[in-house]
Amino acid sequence: MKRMKKKVTIHDIARMANVSAATVSRVLSNSDYPVSQSLREKILKIAAETNYVPNLLGKQLKKNTSTTIGVVVPSIVNPFYSSVILGIEQTARQRKYTVITCNSMHDPELESEYIRMLMEKQVKGLIIASIANDGGMFKQLADMGIHVIAIDQRVDAEGISKIDFDFVKGGQMATRHLIDKGHRRIAYLTARMDRPSRRSIFRGYQEAMKEAGLEPILVEANADDDHNPLSDFDTGRALARKLLAAKVQATAVFTCNDMLAIGVINELSSRNIRVPEEISVMGFDGIDVGQMIHPPLTTIKQPDYEMGKMACTMLLNMMNNENNHQFEIILQPKLIERQSVVSRGGHSETSGR
Amino acid sequence: MKRMKKKVTIHDIARMANVSAATVSRVLSNSDYPVSQSLREKILKIAAETNYVPNLLGKQLKKNTSTTIGVVVPSIVNPFYSSVILGIEQTARQRKYTVITCNSMHDPELESEYIRMLMEKQVKGLIIASIANDGGMFKQLADMGIHVIAIDQRVDAEGISKIDFDFVKGGQMATRHLIDKGHRRIAYLTARMDRPSRRSIFRGYQEAMKEAGLEPILVEANADDDHNPLSDFDTGRALARKLLAAKVQATAVFTCNDMLAIGVINELSSRNIRVPEEISVMGFDGIDVGQMIHPPLTTIKQPDYEMGKMACTMLLNMMNNENNHQFEIILQPKLIERQSVVSRGGHSETSGR
DNA sequence: GATGTGACAGAAATCGATTACTGTATATGC
DNA sequence: GCATATACAGTAATCGATTTCTGTCACATC
C-alpha cells in the first residue's frame, strides 16, 4: 500500500512560517486585513512550495456558502439539455463555481432524491427543468435559503423565478409558416401530451389553424419516455405510420420536437414518400442534428445554450446580491428555414380558391 | 427580504430531545453504537418533524471523505461523452454519489483548472478523458489520495488505471469489413491526427490494408476543434470535397468518427453522389444519430454508456476497498452493419483478378 | 459481596478553515 | 508630552458533524 503524503493544511503552513493560522488565512484568502509584506511573501512562498490546496469543506462550513450549483434535467443525453448544461457549466466556471448534474429521467421520485442530495451537499443554487413537482418541494428549498430557477418546463409553483420559452408563440409561428407556404392540411404530430410544453405548442398550432379557418389534425402517440433520444426518433416513425394510416392527406406535418421530426422523415423516406415534395415537415427545437439529415430540417429554434447561460447568470446574481426579486424571462422563438418545407399550390400569401 | 428559517442542526435536535449531540449522531448515522430504543425513536421523530437535513460538509470534513466524484471530458455536447456521463452518473447515484461534470473543451489549461477545483472540493475520485496531460498532474493527484481512472483517450502516464478502447482493432475491423465487401480503393478520412485515438485507428487501417496488399489513401483535415459537434460535421464535408478533388477514385471511405461520416454523406449526397451505391461510408463510434440519417450508418461501436458505468463502478470500488491494484481494461470494438456500405465487384472473400 | 461486563449516555477533541476579539507597538495630532 | 489612531499579529470561538474517552448503571458470576 502506498503511503499517502499527509495533506498540508493552513496550520502546517502556519507552523513552518512561525505565524498563526489566522495570519496564513488572511494572506491566502486575499483578505483586506493588513499583513506585513515580508510575512505575506514568506507565507505565499511556503504555500507554493508545499503545493498547498485549500480545503473548501472547511471554508464553506464556516462561512455557510457553497460554490457548487445543482442542475436537474430529464436527461443529459437529450441534445437540447446537454446544450443547456454546457451553457450553465461554462458561465459557472468563469465565476469559480462548479456544477453537479443530475438526470431525473422524468421520474419524480428520482428528482426528489437528487434534490435531497443537493441540499445535503449544501448547494445554495439550483437550476431545474422539473417535471410535475408539487410546490411543496420549492417551498422547502426557499426555506433553506436555496435559490432556484426553473427552466424550460413550465412549473406551476408560485414564488419561483423562471426562464421560459414561448411555446405557444413557437407553435403559432411554425404553423403560420406552413400556412404561408400554401399548406391547408397540416397535421400536428406529438408525443404524449403529458407535458405543459407540448400542450402549449399544440395550443399555438390550434390558434394559428383557427385564425386561418383550417381544421386541426392531431396525431398523438400513446406512450412516451424520452430519456433515450432514440425513443423520440422511434415514436416519430410510429406517428408517421399512424398519419399515413389515417388517410388524412396532409401535405405538411408539424412535430413537437426535432427528434420526432427526424423519425417522421426517416419513416416517410423509407416508404418512398418524398420530403418535402410530397409532405413538408416542420420540427421544433433547433438541435444540431437537424442540419445533418436530408433534407435539412426547417424548425423553430429554442435557444438552449443561451438559456443555460442566462439561467446561470441570473442564479449567481441572485445568490450573491440579496437581489431576491422574483422574475420570469420568456425567451422568444425563432424560425429557422431550411429545406424540409416547401411551397404548395398557389401564392404564398393568398390562399387559392 | 424574506426571513429564512434557521437550518436545524444536530445540536438543535439534541436540545429538543434532551440528549447530547453525540447520541443524535449515533442514531442518525446508523452507527452500531447502542442507543436505547426509546431515545432512538424520540430522536428519529424529532428529526422527521423538523425536516432535518444533515450537513454533509461537516461530516465530510471530519471523516475526510467525499461522496462526489469528478468527471472531466472534452465536451458534454459530444453525444459520445454525454452517454459516458449518463453511465457514470447513474451508477454513482445508486451508491449515493454525486457527479461534478467539467468540460475541458480540449484546453489543457482549462483541464488543469478544473482538476484544481475538484481537489479543493475534496473529491476522492476522478474519471478523466484527458487530453495531453503530463504525468505530473496525476502524480499529485495520487499523492493527495485521489483515485483516478483515465478513459477513452489513451494517456501515457504510468501508474494510472485506465479503461481503453481498442482503437487499433476497431480500425482493422472496419477496414477488413470494407475489404471483405470487395472494396480495393479505400480512403481513411480523418480530423487532425493530434489525438492518440485517431492515430491508433489509422494504424489499424494501415495494417489491414497492408495485409490485403492494398495502398492506403489518407485524407487528413488541417485544423480541428470538436467542442462543437457541428465542427466535426463540417470537417466531414470539407474532407469529402478534398477527397473528390484528389481524384483517387475511392469506392469506400472510412472515417475516424461518426459525425465526420455524417458530414461526408451529407456532402456527397448534395453533390448527387449516391451513398452507398457510388461510395460506401464507414463510420466509427456508434452514436445514435448514425441510425437516423439516410442511409443508416455502418460503423464500429465504441460502448459509451457501458464505459461510463464500468469506469464508475471500478472507481467506487477503488475508493472504498483499499483495493489499489492498478488495472487496465480494454473494451472491444463491435461492427454494426447498417446500410451505408455495400458490396462491390466480385465475391466477398476472394479478391478478383 | 466483590468483581467483571456490557449497555448506554455525555464531555470534549477534532476535521480545516474564518473571524471577532484582544493586545501591542508605532505613528499621528494637538 | 499625552491621547488616539493605525498597523499588525495572535488567541480562541465557530461552523456541523463524528468519535474517542470517561463514566454510570444494571446485571451476571463465583
PDB file of N, CA and C in Angstrom, chain A residues 12-66:
ATOM      1  N   ASP A  12      -0.234  23.705   9.020  1.00  0.00           N
ATOM      2  CA  ASP A  12       1.123  23.279   8.658  1.00  0.00           C
ATOM      3  C   ASP A  12       1.914  24.487   8.172  1.00  0.00           C
ATOM      4  N   ILE A  13       1.272  25.243   7.321  1.00  0.00           N
ATOM      5  CA  ILE A  13       1.951  26.411   6.777  1.00  0.00           C
ATOM      6  C   ILE A  13       2.257  27.400   7.890  1.00  0.00           C
ATOM      7  N   ALA A  14       1.288  27.565   8.794  1.00  0.00           N
ATOM      8  CA  ALA A  14       1.492  28.480   9.912  1.00  0.00           C
ATOM      9  C   ALA A  14       2.729  28.057  10.705  1.00  0.00           C
ATOM     10  N   ARG A  15       2.816  26.787  10.984  1.00  0.00           N
ATOM     11  CA  ARG A  15       3.943  26.278  11.765  1.00  0.00           C
ATOM     12  C   ARG A  15       5.253  26.539  11.030  1.00  0.00           C
ATOM     13  N   MET A  16       5.277  26.220   9.776  1.00  0.00           N
ATOM     14  CA  MET A  16       6.515  26.396   9.008  1.00  0.00           C
ATOM     15  C   MET A  16       6.935  27.857   8.941  1.00  0.00           C
ATOM     16  N   ALA A  17       5.959  28.748   8.953  1.00  0.00           N
ATOM     17  CA  ALA A  17       6.298  30.166   8.811  1.00  0.00           C
ATOM     18  C   ALA A  17       6.393  30.856  10.160  1.00  0.00           C
ATOM     19  N   ASN A  18       6.183  30.078  11.223  1.00  0.00           N
ATOM     20  CA  ASN A  18       6.196  30.670  12.556  1.00  0.00           C
ATOM     21  C   ASN A  18       5.199  31.818  12.719  1.00  0.00           C
ATOM     22  N   VAL A  19       4.041  31.577  12.219  1.00  0.00           N
ATOM     23  CA  VAL A  19       2.981  32.557  12.421  1.00  0.00           C
ATOM     24  C   VAL A  19       1.728  31.790  12.848  1.00  0.00           C
ATOM     25  N   SER A  20       0.650  32.505  13.045  1.00  0.00           N
ATOM     26  CA  SER A  20      -0.577  31.817  13.424  1.00  0.00           C
ATOM     27  C   SER A  20      -1.382  31.473  12.178  1.00  0.00           C
ATOM     28  N   ALA A  21      -2.283  30.528  12.363  1.00  0.00           N
ATOM     29  CA  ALA A  21      -3.129  30.132  11.240  1.00  0.00           C
ATOM     30  C   ALA A  21      -3.945  31.321  10.742  1.00  0.00           C
ATOM     31  N   ALA A  22      -4.306  32.184  11.662  1.00  0.00           N
ATOM     32  CA  ALA A  22      -5.100  33.351  11.280  1.00  0.00           C
ATOM     33  C   ALA A  22      -4.373  34.163  10.217  1.00  0.00           C
ATOM     34  N   THR A  23      -3.119  34.389  10.459  1.00  0.00           N
ATOM     35  CA  THR A  23      -2.341  35.185   9.509  1.00  0.00           C
ATOM     36  C   THR A  23      -2.279  34.486   8.148  1.00  0.00           C
ATOM     37  N   VAL A  24      -2.044  33.219   8.187  1.00  0.00           N
ATOM     38  CA  VAL A  24      -1.986  32.477   6.933  1.00  0.00           C
ATOM     39  C   VAL A  24      -3.298  32.618   6.187  1.00  0.00           C
ATOM     40  N   SER A  25      -4.377  32.446   6.909  1.00  0.00           N
ATOM     41  CA  SER A  25      -5.684  32.549   6.277  1.00  0.00           C
ATOM     42  C   SER A  25      -5.853  33.922   5.639  1.00  0.00           C
ATOM     43  N   ARG A  26      -5.437  34.942   6.372  1.00  0.00           N
ATOM     44  CA  ARG A  26      -5.614  36.287   5.839  1.00  0.00           C
ATOM     45  C   ARG A  26      -4.830  36.494   4.548  1.00  0.00           C
ATOM     46  N   VAL A  27      -3.658  35.943   4.492  1.00  0.00           N
ATOM     47  CA  VAL A  27      -2.867  36.076   3.274  1.00  0.00           C
ATOM     48  C   VAL A  27      -3.490  35.273   2.139  1.00  0.00           C
ATOM     49  N   LEU A  28      -3.748  34.005   2.442  1.00  0.00           N
ATOM     50  CA  LEU A  28      -4.177  33.094   1.380  1.00  0.00           C
ATOM     51  C   LEU A  28      -5.564  33.396   0.834  1.00  0.00           C
ATOM     52  N   SER A  29      -6.385  34.041   1.614  1.00  0.00           N
ATOM     53  CA  SER A  29      -7.721  34.300   1.095  1.00  0.00           C
ATOM     54  C   SER A  29      -7.868  35.753   0.676  1.00  0.00           C
ATOM     55  N   ASN A  30      -6.737  36.407   0.498  1.00  0.00           N
ATOM     56  CA  ASN A  30      -6.769  37.777  -0.012  1.00  0.00           C
ATOM     57  C   ASN A  30      -7.653  38.691   0.811  1.00  0.00           C
ATOM     58  N   SER A  31      -7.641  38.466   2.082  1.00  0.00           N
ATOM     59  CA  SER A  31      -8.422  39.347   2.950  1.00  0.00           C
ATOM     60  C   SER A  31      -7.819  40.745   2.892  1.00  0.00           C
ATOM     61  N   ASP A  32      -8.596  41.752   3.226  1.00  0.00           N
ATOM     62  CA  ASP A  32      -8.028  43.100   3.212  1.00  0.00           C
ATOM     63  C   ASP A  32      -7.456  43.451   4.586  1.00  0.00           C
ATOM     64  N   TYR A  33      -7.445  42.472   5.445  1.00  0.00           N
ATOM     65  CA  TYR A  33      -6.818  42.665   6.738  1.00  0.00           C
ATOM     66  C   TYR A  33      -5.320  42.806   6.499  1.00  0.00           C
ATOM     67  N   PRO A  34      -4.718  43.826   7.109  1.00  0.00           N
ATOM     68  CA  PRO A  34      -3.310  44.078   6.782  1.00  0.00           C
ATOM     69  C   PRO A  34      -2.348  43.029   7.346  1.00  0.00           C
ATOM     70  N   VAL A  35      -1.452  42.600   6.505  1.00  0.00           N
ATOM     71  CA  VAL A  35      -0.378  41.684   6.911  1.00  0.00           C
ATOM     72  C   VAL A  35       0.904  42.260   6.316  1.00  0.00           C
ATOM     73  N   SER A  36       1.941  42.258   7.091  1.00  0.00           N
ATOM     74  CA  SER A  36       3.176  42.887   6.614  1.00  0.00           C
ATOM     75  C   SER A  36       3.684  42.195   5.357  1.00  0.00           C
ATOM     76  N   GLN A  37       4.278  42.969   4.537  1.00  0.00           N
ATOM     77  CA  GLN A  37       4.729  42.471   3.250  1.00  0.00           C
ATOM     78  C   GLN A  37       5.651  41.267   3.398  1.00  0.00           C
ATOM     79  N   SER A  38       6.553  41.340   4.346  1.00  0.00           N
ATOM     80  CA  SER A  38       7.527  40.258   4.494  1.00  0.00           C
ATOM     81  C   SER A  38       6.838  38.943   4.844  1.00  0.00           C
ATOM     82  N   LEU A  39       5.913  39.016   5.784  1.00  0.00           N
ATOM     83  CA  LEU A  39       5.198  37.792   6.151  1.00  0.00           C
ATOM     84  C   LEU A  39       4.396  37.265   4.982  1.00  0.00           C
ATOM     85  N   ARG A  40       3.734  38.173   4.351  1.00  0.00           N
ATOM     86  CA  ARG A  40       2.901  37.796   3.202  1.00  0.00           C
ATOM     87  C   ARG A  40       3.719  36.994   2.196  1.00  0.00           C
ATOM     88  N   GLU A  41       4.862  37.503   1.859  1.00  0.00           N
ATOM     89  CA  GLU A  41       5.682  36.809   0.858  1.00  0.00           C
ATOM     90  C   GLU A  41       6.155  35.454   1.353  1.00  0.00           C
ATOM     91  N   LYS A  42       6.545  35.459   2.599  1.00  0.00           N
ATOM     92  CA  LYS A  42       7.033  34.212   3.206  1.00  0.00           C
ATOM     93  C   LYS A  42       5.953  33.126   3.130  1.00  0.00           C
ATOM     94  N   ILE A  43       4.754  33.521   3.513  1.00  0.00           N
ATOM     95  CA  ILE A  43       3.644  32.563   3.520  1.00  0.00           C
ATOM     96  C   ILE A  43       3.314  32.090   2.115  1.00  0.00           C
ATOM     97  N   LEU A  44       3.226  33.039   1.207  1.00  0.00           N
ATOM     98  CA  LEU A  44       2.928  32.686  -0.179  1.00  0.00           C
ATOM     99  C   LEU A  44       3.971  31.710  -0.701  1.00  0.00           C
ATOM    100  N   LYS A  45       5.189  31.950  -0.358  1.00  0.00           N
ATOM    101  CA  LYS A  45       6.273  31.111  -0.846  1.00  0.00           C
ATOM    102  C   LYS A  45       6.118  29.693  -0.318  1.00  0.00           C
ATOM    103  N   ILE A  46       5.880  29.599   0.968  1.00  0.00           N
ATOM    104  CA  ILE A  46       5.721  28.269   1.561  1.00  0.00           C
ATOM    105  C   ILE A  46       4.523  27.543   0.977  1.00  0.00           C
ATOM    106  N   ALA A  47       3.430  28.280   0.798  1.00  0.00           N
ATOM    107  CA  ALA A  47       2.224  27.661   0.241  1.00  0.00           C
ATOM    108  C   ALA A  47       2.516  27.086  -1.133  1.00  0.00           C
ATOM    109  N   ALA A  48       3.241  27.846  -1.909  1.00  0.00           N
ATOM    110  CA  ALA A  48       3.547  27.382  -3.257  1.00  0.00           C
ATOM    111  C   ALA A  48       4.456  26.154  -3.202  1.00  0.00           C
ATOM    112  N   GLU A  49       5.457  26.230  -2.363  1.00  0.00           N
ATOM    113  CA  GLU A  49       6.425  25.124  -2.296  1.00  0.00           C
ATOM    114  C   GLU A  49       5.793  23.831  -1.824  1.00  0.00           C
ATOM    115  N   THR A  50       4.840  23.961  -0.926  1.00  0.00           N
ATOM    116  CA  THR A  50       4.241  22.748  -0.364  1.00  0.00           C
ATOM    117  C   THR A  50       3.042  22.276  -1.169  1.00  0.00           C
ATOM    118  N   ASN A  51       2.768  22.966  -2.276  1.00  0.00           N
ATOM    119  CA  ASN A  51       1.601  22.577  -3.074  1.00  0.00           C
ATOM    120  C   ASN A  51       0.312  22.628  -2.277  1.00  0.00           C
ATOM    121  N   TYR A  52       0.204  23.642  -1.511  1.00  0.00           N
ATOM    122  CA  TYR A  52      -0.981  23.754  -0.660  1.00  0.00           C
ATOM    123  C   TYR A  52      -2.253  23.872  -1.480  1.00  0.00           C
ATOM    124  N   VAL A  53      -3.231  23.068  -1.121  1.00  0.00           N
ATOM    125  CA  VAL A  53      -4.547  23.149  -1.746  1.00  0.00           C
ATOM    126  C   VAL A  53      -5.557  23.378  -0.636  1.00  0.00           C
ATOM    127  N   PRO A  54      -6.225  24.508  -0.642  1.00  0.00           N
ATOM    128  CA  PRO A  54      -7.170  24.787   0.440  1.00  0.00           C
ATOM    129  C   PRO A  54      -8.309  23.775   0.468  1.00  0.00           C
ATOM    130  N   ASN A  55      -8.797  23.528   1.646  1.00  0.00           N
ATOM    131  CA  ASN A  55      -9.919  22.607   1.791  1.00  0.00           C
ATOM    132  C   ASN A  55     -11.216  23.411   1.851  1.00  0.00           C
ATOM    133  N   LEU A  56     -11.928  23.352   0.742  1.00  0.00           N
ATOM    134  CA  LEU A  56     -13.142  24.155   0.659  1.00  0.00           C
ATOM    135  C   LEU A  56     -14.209  23.718   1.656  1.00  0.00           C
ATOM    136  N   LEU A  57     -14.134  22.470   2.058  1.00  0.00           N
ATOM    137  CA  LEU A  57     -15.116  21.984   3.023  1.00  0.00           C
ATOM    138  C   LEU A  57     -15.045  22.823   4.290  1.00  0.00           C
ATOM    139  N   GLY A  58     -13.846  23.018   4.782  1.00  0.00           N
ATOM    140  CA  GLY A  58     -13.680  23.801   5.997  1.00  0.00           C
ATOM    141  C   GLY A  58     -14.184  25.216   5.803  1.00  0.00           C
ATOM    142  N   LYS A  59     -13.756  25.793   4.718  1.00  0.00           N
ATOM    143  CA  LYS A  59     -14.145  27.165   4.435  1.00  0.00           C
ATOM    144  C   LYS A  59     -15.656  27.316   4.356  1.00  0.00           C
ATOM    145  N   GLN A  60     -16.256  26.444   3.596  1.00  0.00           N
ATOM    146  CA  GLN A  60     -17.678  26.580   3.356  1.00  0.00           C
ATOM    147  C   GLN A  60     -18.510  26.251   4.584  1.00  0.00           C
ATOM    148  N   LEU A  61     -17.982  25.355   5.367  1.00  0.00           N
ATOM    149  CA  LEU A  61     -18.688  25.024   6.595  1.00  0.00           C
ATOM    150  C   LEU A  61     -18.742  26.268   7.479  1.00  0.00           C
ATOM    151  N   LYS A  62     -17.612  26.891   7.587  1.00  0.00           N
ATOM    152  CA  LYS A  62     -17.546  28.073   8.433  1.00  0.00           C
ATOM    153  C   LYS A  62     -18.390  29.216   7.889  1.00  0.00           C
ATOM    154  N   LYS A  63     -18.241  29.464   6.606  1.00  0.00           N
ATOM    155  CA  LYS A  63     -18.888  30.628   6.037  1.00  0.00           C
ATOM    156  C   LYS A  63     -20.317  30.369   5.571  1.00  0.00           C
ATOM    157  N   ASN A  64     -20.701  29.123   5.661  1.00  0.00           N
ATOM    158  CA  ASN A  64     -22.025  28.739   5.176  1.00  0.00           C
ATOM    159  C   ASN A  64     -22.286  29.250   3.760  1.00  0.00           C
ATOM    160  N   THR A  65     -21.379  28.918   2.911  1.00  0.00           N
ATOM    161  CA  THR A  65     -21.549  29.248   1.498  1.00  0.00           C
ATOM    162  C   THR A  65     -21.287  27.986   0.706  1.00  0.00           C
ATOM    163  N   SER A  66     -21.350  28.123  -0.573  1.00  0.00           N
ATOM    164  CA  SER A  66     -21.044  26.983  -1.419  1.00  0.00           C
ATOM    165  C   SER A  66     -20.777  27.482  -2.812  1.00  0.00           C
TER     166      SER A  66
END
